[in-house]
Short mmCIF file of C-alpha atoms in Angstrom, two decimals:
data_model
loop_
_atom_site.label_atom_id
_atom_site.label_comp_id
_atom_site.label_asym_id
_atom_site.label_seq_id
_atom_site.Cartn_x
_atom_site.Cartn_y
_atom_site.Cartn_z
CA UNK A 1 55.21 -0.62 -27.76
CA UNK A 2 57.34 1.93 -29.81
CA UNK A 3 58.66 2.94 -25.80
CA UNK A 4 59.41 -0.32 -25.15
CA UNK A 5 61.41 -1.02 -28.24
CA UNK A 6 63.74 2.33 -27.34
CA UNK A 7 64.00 1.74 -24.05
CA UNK A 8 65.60 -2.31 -24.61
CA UNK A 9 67.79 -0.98 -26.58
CA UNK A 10 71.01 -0.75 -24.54
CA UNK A 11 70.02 -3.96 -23.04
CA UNK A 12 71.00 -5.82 -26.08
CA UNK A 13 74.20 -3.50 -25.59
CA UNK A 14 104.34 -2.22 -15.76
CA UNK A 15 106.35 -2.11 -18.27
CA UNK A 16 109.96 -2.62 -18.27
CA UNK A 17 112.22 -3.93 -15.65
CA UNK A 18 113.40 -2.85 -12.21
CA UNK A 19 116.74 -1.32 -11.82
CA UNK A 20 119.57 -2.74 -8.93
CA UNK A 21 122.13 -0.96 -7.74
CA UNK A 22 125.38 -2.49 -7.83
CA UNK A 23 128.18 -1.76 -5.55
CA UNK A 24 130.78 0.34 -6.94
CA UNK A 25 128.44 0.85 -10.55
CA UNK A 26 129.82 4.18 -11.71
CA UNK A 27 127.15 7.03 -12.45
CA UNK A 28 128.31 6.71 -15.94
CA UNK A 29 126.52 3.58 -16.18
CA UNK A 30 123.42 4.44 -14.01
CA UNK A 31 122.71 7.16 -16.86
CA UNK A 32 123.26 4.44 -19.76
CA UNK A 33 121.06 2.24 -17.56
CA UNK A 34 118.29 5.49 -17.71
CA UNK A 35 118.70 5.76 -21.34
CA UNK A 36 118.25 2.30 -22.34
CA UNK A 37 115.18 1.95 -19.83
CA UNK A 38 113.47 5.32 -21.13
CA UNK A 39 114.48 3.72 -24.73
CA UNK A 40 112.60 0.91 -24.46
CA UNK A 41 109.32 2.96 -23.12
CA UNK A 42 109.62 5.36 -26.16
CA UNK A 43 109.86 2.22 -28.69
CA UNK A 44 106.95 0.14 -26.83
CA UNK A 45 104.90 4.07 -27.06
CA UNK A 46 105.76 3.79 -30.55
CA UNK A 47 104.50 0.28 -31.57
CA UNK A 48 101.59 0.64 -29.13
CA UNK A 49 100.60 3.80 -31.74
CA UNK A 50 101.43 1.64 -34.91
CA UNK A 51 99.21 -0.86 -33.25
CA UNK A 52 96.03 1.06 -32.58
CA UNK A 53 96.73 2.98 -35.73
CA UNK A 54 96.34 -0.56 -37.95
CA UNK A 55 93.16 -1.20 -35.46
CA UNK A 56 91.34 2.23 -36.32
CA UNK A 57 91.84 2.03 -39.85
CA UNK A 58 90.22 -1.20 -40.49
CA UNK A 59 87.20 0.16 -37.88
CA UNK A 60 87.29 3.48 -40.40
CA UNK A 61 86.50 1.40 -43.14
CA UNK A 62 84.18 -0.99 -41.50
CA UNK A 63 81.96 1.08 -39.35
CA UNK A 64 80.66 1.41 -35.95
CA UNK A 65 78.36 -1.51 -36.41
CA UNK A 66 80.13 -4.94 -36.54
CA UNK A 67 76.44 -6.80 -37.15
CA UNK A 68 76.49 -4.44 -40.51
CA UNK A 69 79.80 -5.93 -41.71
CA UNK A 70 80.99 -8.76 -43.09
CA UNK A 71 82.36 -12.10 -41.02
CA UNK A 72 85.66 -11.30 -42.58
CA UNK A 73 85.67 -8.42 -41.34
CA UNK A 74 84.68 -8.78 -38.11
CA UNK A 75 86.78 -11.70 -37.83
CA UNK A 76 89.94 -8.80 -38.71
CA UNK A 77 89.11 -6.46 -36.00
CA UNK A 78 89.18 -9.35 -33.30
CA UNK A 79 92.62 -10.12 -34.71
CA UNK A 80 94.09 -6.87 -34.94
CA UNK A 81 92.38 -5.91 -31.33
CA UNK A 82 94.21 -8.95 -30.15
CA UNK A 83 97.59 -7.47 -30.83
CA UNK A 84 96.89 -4.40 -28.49
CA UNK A 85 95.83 -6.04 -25.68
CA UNK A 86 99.79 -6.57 -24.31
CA UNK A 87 100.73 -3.06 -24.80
CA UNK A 88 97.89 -1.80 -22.33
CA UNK A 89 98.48 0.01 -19.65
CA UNK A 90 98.56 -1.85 -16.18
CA UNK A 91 95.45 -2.52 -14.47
CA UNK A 92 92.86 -0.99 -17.46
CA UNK A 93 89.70 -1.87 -15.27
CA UNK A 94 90.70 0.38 -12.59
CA UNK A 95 92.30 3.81 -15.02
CA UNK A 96 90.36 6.32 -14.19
CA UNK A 97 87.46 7.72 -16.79
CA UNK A 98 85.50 10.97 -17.09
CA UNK A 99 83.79 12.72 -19.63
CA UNK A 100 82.72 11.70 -23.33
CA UNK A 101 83.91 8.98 -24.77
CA UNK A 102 83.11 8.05 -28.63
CA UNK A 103 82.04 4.24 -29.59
CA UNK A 104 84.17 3.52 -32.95
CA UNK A 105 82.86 -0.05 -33.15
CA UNK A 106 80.48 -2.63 -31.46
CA UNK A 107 80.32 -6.51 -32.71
CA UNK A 108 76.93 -6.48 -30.24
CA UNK A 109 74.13 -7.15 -32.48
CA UNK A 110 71.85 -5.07 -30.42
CA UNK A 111 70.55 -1.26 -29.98
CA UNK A 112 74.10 -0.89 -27.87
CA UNK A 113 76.00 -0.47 -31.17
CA UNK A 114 73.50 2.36 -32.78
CA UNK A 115 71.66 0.73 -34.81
CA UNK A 116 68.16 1.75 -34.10
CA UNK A 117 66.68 -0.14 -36.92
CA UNK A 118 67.71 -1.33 -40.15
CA UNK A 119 70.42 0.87 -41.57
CA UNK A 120 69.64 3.87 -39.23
CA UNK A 121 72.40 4.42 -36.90
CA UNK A 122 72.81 6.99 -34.14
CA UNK A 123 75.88 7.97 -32.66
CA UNK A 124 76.70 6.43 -29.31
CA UNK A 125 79.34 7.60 -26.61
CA UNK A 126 79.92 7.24 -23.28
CA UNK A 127 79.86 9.57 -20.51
CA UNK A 128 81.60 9.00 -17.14
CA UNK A 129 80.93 10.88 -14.34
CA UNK A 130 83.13 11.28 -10.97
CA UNK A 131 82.71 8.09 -9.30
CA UNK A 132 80.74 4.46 -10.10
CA UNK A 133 77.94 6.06 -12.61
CA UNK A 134 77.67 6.56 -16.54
CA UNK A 135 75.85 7.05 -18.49
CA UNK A 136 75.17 4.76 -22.55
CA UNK A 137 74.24 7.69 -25.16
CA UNK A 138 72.49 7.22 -28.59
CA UNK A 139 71.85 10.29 -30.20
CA UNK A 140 69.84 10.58 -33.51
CA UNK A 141 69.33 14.34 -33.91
CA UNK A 142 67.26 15.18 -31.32
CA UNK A 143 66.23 12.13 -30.12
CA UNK A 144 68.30 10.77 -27.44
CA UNK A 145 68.29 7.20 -26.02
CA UNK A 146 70.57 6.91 -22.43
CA UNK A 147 71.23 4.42 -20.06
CA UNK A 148 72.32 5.36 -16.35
CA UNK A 149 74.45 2.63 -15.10
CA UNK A 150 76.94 1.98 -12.33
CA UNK A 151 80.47 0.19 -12.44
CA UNK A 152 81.92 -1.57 -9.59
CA UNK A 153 85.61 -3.06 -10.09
CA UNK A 154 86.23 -6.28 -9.73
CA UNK A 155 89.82 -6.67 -10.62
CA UNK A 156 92.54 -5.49 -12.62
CA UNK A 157 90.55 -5.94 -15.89
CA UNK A 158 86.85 -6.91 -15.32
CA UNK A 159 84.06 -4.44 -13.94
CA UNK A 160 80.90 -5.22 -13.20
CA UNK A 161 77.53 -2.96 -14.75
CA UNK A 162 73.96 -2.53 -13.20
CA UNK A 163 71.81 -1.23 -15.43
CA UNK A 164 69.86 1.37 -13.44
CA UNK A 165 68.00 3.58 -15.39
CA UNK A 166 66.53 4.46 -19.18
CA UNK A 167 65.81 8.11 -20.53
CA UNK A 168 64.13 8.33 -23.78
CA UNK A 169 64.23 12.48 -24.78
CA UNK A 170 63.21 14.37 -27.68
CA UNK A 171 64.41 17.75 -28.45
CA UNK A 172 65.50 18.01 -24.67
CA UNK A 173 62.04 17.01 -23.23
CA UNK A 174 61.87 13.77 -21.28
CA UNK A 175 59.22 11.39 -23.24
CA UNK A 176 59.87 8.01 -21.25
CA UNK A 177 61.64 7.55 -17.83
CA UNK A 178 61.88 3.87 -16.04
CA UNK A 179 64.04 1.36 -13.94
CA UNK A 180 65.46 -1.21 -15.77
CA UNK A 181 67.30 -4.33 -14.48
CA UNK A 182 70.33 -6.16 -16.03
CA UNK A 183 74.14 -5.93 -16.73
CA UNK A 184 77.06 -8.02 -16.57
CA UNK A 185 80.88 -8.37 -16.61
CA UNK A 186 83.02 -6.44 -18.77
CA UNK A 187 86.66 -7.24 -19.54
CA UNK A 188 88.70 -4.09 -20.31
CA UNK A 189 91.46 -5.54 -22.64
CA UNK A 190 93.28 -2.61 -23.25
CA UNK A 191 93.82 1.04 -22.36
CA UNK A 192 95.81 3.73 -22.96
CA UNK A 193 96.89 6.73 -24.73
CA UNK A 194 97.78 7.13 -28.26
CA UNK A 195 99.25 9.33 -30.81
CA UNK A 196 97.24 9.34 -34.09
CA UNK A 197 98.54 10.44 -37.46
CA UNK A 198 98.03 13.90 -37.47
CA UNK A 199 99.96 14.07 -33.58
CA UNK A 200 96.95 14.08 -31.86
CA UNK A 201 96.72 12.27 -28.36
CA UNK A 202 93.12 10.13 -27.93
CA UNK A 203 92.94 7.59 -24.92
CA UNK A 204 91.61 4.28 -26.50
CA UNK A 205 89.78 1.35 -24.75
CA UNK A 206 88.99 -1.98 -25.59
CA UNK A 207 86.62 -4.27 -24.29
CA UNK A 208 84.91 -7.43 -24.31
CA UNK A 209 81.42 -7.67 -23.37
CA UNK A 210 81.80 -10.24 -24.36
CA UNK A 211 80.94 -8.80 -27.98
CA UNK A 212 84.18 -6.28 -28.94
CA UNK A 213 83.49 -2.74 -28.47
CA UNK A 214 86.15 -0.35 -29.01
CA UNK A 215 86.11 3.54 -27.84
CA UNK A 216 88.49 6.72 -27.71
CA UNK A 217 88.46 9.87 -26.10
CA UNK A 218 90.35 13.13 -27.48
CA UNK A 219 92.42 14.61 -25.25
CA UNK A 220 92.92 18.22 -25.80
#
């Protein structure tokens, strides 16, 4: 029964403008034309960073799990998430993601946001692999809970997840292996990289599940 408990619980888991030439537009005015243009990218960088930053400090103080906070709360993130989603980068289904990526905060009630039961939480990430699979991580010491699944896109901002597969390990050794079934439709609402406050780049992505989960990635 204790097997069956771990292993459902991931279950409940361009901007700017194009450019014309004119005939007989000096090169003097091309240039302004390049300034202004690469202007407007560095100021939409800028409050793209102020946004996120105003995101992840409410998450800071609120915690990975949303079920664990308050309605206010909750109700704050969805707002301030809100505000990013037009400064994402074109297309945010179909970026391209490998490696580990860190959950920050999940608004899913279920095992999907860490919590394995009552106020225990383990840390969950993602990890993306070259091509359609990844892989849902909770890691508690050394027990680890992870969920194989593949990603097919469906358009610029939704992909769709088959569950495949669930791993329950202990200190490395495998102690449960199955099939499962399930998935759904994601929305990826925004995506993109950001500079924090001590200069460091992460790429951060935000999605609806529908429940709001919200990841980043260093990038070194």
């Amino acid at each position: 029964a204790k097997m069956r408990v771990l292993s459902n619980l991931f279950i409940l888991f361009n901007l700017g403008k194009q450019e014309h030439s004119v005939p007989g537009a000096s090169s003097t005015s091309t240039s302004l034309n390049l300034i202004a243009t690469r202007s407007n990218d560095a100021g939409v960088s800028t409050k793209r960073d102020e946004k996120i930053q105003d995101l992840l400090s409410v998450v800071s103080q609120v915690g990975q799990v949303g079920s664990l906070a308050t309605e206010e709360e909750q109700s704050q993130l969805e707002e301030l998430s809100k505000l990013t989603f037009p400064l994402s980068d074109s297309s945010p289904a179909k970026v391209p993601l490998l490696g580990e990526h860190n959950l920050l905060y999940s608004a899913a009630p279920g095992g999907s946001s860490g919590r394995l039961f009552g106020n225990v939480v383990g840390k969950v990430t993602q990890f993306f692999e070259e091509g359609e699979i990844f892989y849902n991580r909770v890691s508690l010491g050394p027990l680890r809970i992870a969920l194989k699944a593949k990603r097919e896109i469906k358009s610029d901002s939704v992909i769709k997840v088959t569950f495949l597969e669930t791993k329950v390990s202990l200190f490395g050794k495998t102690l449960v292996e199955k099939e499962v079934g399930g998935g759904g439709s994601w929305k990826v609402k925004f995506i993109g990289k950001v500079t924090d406050e001590n200069g460091k780049e992460k790429l951060v992505r935000i999605m609806e599940t529908p429940s709001l989960f919200i990841l980043e990635q260093p990038l070194h």
